[in-house]
C-alpha positions as MATLAB code, in Angstrom:
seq = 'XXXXXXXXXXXXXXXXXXXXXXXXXXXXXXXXXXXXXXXXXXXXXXXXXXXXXXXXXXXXXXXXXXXXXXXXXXXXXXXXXXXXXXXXXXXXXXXXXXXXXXXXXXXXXXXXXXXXXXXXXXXXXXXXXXXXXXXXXXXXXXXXXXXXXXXXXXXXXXXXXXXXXXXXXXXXXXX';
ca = [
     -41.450  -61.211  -50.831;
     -40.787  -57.616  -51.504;
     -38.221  -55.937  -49.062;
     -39.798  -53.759  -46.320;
     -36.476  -51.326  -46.444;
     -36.230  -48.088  -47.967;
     -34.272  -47.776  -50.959;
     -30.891  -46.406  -50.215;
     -31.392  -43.432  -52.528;
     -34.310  -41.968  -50.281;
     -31.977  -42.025  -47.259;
     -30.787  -38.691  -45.965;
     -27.109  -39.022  -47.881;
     -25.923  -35.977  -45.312;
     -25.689  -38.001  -42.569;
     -23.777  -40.982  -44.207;
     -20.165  -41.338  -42.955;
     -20.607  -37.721  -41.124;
     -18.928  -37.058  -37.516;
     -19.003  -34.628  -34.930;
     -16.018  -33.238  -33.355;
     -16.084  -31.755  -30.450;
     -16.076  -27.741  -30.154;
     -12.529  -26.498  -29.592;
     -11.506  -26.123  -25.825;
      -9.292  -23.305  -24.935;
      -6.161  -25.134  -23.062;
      -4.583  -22.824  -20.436;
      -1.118  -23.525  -20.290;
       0.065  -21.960  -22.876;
       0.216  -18.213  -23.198;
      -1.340  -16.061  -26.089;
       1.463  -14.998  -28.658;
       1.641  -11.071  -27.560;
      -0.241  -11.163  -24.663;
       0.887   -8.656  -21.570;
      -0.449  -11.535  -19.099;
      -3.149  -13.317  -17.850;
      -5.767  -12.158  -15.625;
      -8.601  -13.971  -14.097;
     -12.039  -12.037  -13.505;
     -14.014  -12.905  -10.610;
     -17.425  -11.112  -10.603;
     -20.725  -12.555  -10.430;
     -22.181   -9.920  -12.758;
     -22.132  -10.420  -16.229;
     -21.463   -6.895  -17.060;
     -18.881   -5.909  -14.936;
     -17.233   -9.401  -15.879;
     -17.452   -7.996  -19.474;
     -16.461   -4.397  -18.773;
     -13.165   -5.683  -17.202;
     -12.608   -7.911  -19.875;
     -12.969   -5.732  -22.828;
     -10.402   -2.996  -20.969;
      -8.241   -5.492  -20.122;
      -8.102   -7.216  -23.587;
      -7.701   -3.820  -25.694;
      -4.428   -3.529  -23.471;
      -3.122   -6.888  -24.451;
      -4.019   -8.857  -21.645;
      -5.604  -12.453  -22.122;
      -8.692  -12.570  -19.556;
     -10.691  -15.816  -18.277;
     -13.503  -15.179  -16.227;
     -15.532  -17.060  -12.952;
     -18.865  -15.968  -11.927;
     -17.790  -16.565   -8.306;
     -15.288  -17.577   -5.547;
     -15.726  -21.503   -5.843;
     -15.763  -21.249   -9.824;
     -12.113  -19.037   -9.115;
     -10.770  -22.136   -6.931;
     -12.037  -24.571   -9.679;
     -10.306  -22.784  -12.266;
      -6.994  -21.267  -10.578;
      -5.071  -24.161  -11.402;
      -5.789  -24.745  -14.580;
      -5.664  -21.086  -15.783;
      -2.324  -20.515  -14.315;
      -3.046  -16.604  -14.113;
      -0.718  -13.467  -13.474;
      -2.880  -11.746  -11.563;
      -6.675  -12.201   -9.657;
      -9.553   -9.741   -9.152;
     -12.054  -10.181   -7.110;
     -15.422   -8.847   -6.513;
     -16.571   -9.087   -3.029;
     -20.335   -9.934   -3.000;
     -21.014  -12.704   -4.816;
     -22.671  -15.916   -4.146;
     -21.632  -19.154   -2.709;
     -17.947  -18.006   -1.975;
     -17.289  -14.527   -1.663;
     -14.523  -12.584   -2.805;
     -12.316  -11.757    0.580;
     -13.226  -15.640    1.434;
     -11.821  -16.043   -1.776;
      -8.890  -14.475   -1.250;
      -8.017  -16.030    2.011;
      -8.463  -19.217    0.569;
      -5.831  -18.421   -2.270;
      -3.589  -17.389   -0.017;
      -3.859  -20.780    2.055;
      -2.991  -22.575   -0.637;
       0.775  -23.141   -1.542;
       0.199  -23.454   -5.112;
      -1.715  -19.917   -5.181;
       0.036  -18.012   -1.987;
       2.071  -15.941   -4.047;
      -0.429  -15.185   -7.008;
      -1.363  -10.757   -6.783;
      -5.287  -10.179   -5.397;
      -6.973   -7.348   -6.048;
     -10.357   -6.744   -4.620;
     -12.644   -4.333   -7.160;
     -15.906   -3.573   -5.738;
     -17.532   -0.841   -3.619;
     -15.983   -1.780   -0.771;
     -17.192   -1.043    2.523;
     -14.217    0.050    5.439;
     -14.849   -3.275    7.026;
     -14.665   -5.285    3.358;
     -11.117   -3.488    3.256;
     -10.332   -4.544    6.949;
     -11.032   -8.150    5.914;
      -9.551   -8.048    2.596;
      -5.829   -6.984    4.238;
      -6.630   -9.457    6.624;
      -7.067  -11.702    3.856;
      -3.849  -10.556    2.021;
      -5.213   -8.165   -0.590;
      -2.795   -7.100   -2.619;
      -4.835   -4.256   -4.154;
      -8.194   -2.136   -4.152;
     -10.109   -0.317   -6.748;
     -13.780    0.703   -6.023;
     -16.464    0.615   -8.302;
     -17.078    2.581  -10.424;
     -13.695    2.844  -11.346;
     -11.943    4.498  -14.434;
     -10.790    1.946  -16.986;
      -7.135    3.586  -17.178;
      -7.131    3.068  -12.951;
      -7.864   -0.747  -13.395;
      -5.588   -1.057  -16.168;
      -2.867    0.618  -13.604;
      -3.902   -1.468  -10.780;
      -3.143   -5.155  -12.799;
      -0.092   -3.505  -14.290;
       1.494   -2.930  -11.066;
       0.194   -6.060   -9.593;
       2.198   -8.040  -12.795;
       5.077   -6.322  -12.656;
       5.995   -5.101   -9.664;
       8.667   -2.688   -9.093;
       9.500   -3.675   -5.793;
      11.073   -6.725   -4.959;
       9.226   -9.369   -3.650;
       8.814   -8.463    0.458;
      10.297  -11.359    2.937;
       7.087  -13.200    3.342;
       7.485  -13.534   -0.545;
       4.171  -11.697   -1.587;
       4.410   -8.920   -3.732;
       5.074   -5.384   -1.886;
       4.014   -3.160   -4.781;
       0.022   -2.031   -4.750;
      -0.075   -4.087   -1.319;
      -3.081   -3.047    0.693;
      -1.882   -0.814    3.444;
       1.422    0.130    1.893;
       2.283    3.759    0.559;
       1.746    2.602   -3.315;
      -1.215    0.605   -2.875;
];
């Protein structure tokens, strides 16, 4: 009886003993050699997303990036960023909703906020309320924003009594 199976030199010899690995995941907890800081991008517009980035990376920053205000929460933790901006519209958790939320949270209380969008006088309102460190409107010069996350990291004020940063703080004479 002849055997029904093809000969093993007709089989595909590529796949023989071959694996897949997995793509490379980018862990968060350690820092990039050089890097000024990190910053985490919240904007639910892939340009403006990609605009911040690119400015923020050609001055040395390391940038991660969240479509929105619930991806931010999901990936606060495990990021472990410097500093936060936030756009305000976006959908299913906006960006002063955002920010209140952050603040809420023990683990993320003290981390800088800045709000960058075309703020309206009542977005601002709500953002301080929310405890905003920092606004830049859109369209905004890449040299301001660089500024703005600058300060935010490194501070030259102390930290004020209720242990939030007081430099760039919405409402104060520098911010």
């Amino acid at each position: 009886m002849a055997d029904a199976r093809v000969p093993a030199a007709s089989a595909p010899q590529s796949e023989v003993g071959k694996t897949r690995t997995r793509p490379f995941r980018r862990t968060y907890s350690r820092r990039v050699s050089g890097a000024s800081g990190r910053v985490l991008v919240v904007d639910d517009s892939k340009v403006i997303r990609q605009l911040i980035r690119v400015n923020l990376e050609l001055e040395g920053f390391e940038v991660v990036t969240a479509a929105d205000g619930a991806e931010c929460l999901d990936l606060v933790h495990r990021v472990c960023p410097d500093v936060i901006t936030l756009d305000v519209v976006m959908p299913r958790l906006d960006g002063v909703q955002t920010a209140a939320r952050l603040r809420a949270d023990a683990r993320t209380s003290h981390l800088p906020v800045a709000i960058v969008s075309a703020c309206t006088p009542y977005e601002v309102d709500a953002g301080v309320a929310a405890g905003v460190d920092a606004f830049l409107a859109k369209p905004f010069e890449p040299s301001a924003l660089v500024r703005m996350v600058r300060r935010l990291m490194h501070p030259q004020d102390p930290p004020s009594v209720d242990g939030r940063h007081g430099a760039g703080r919405a409402g104060s004479p520098a911010g």
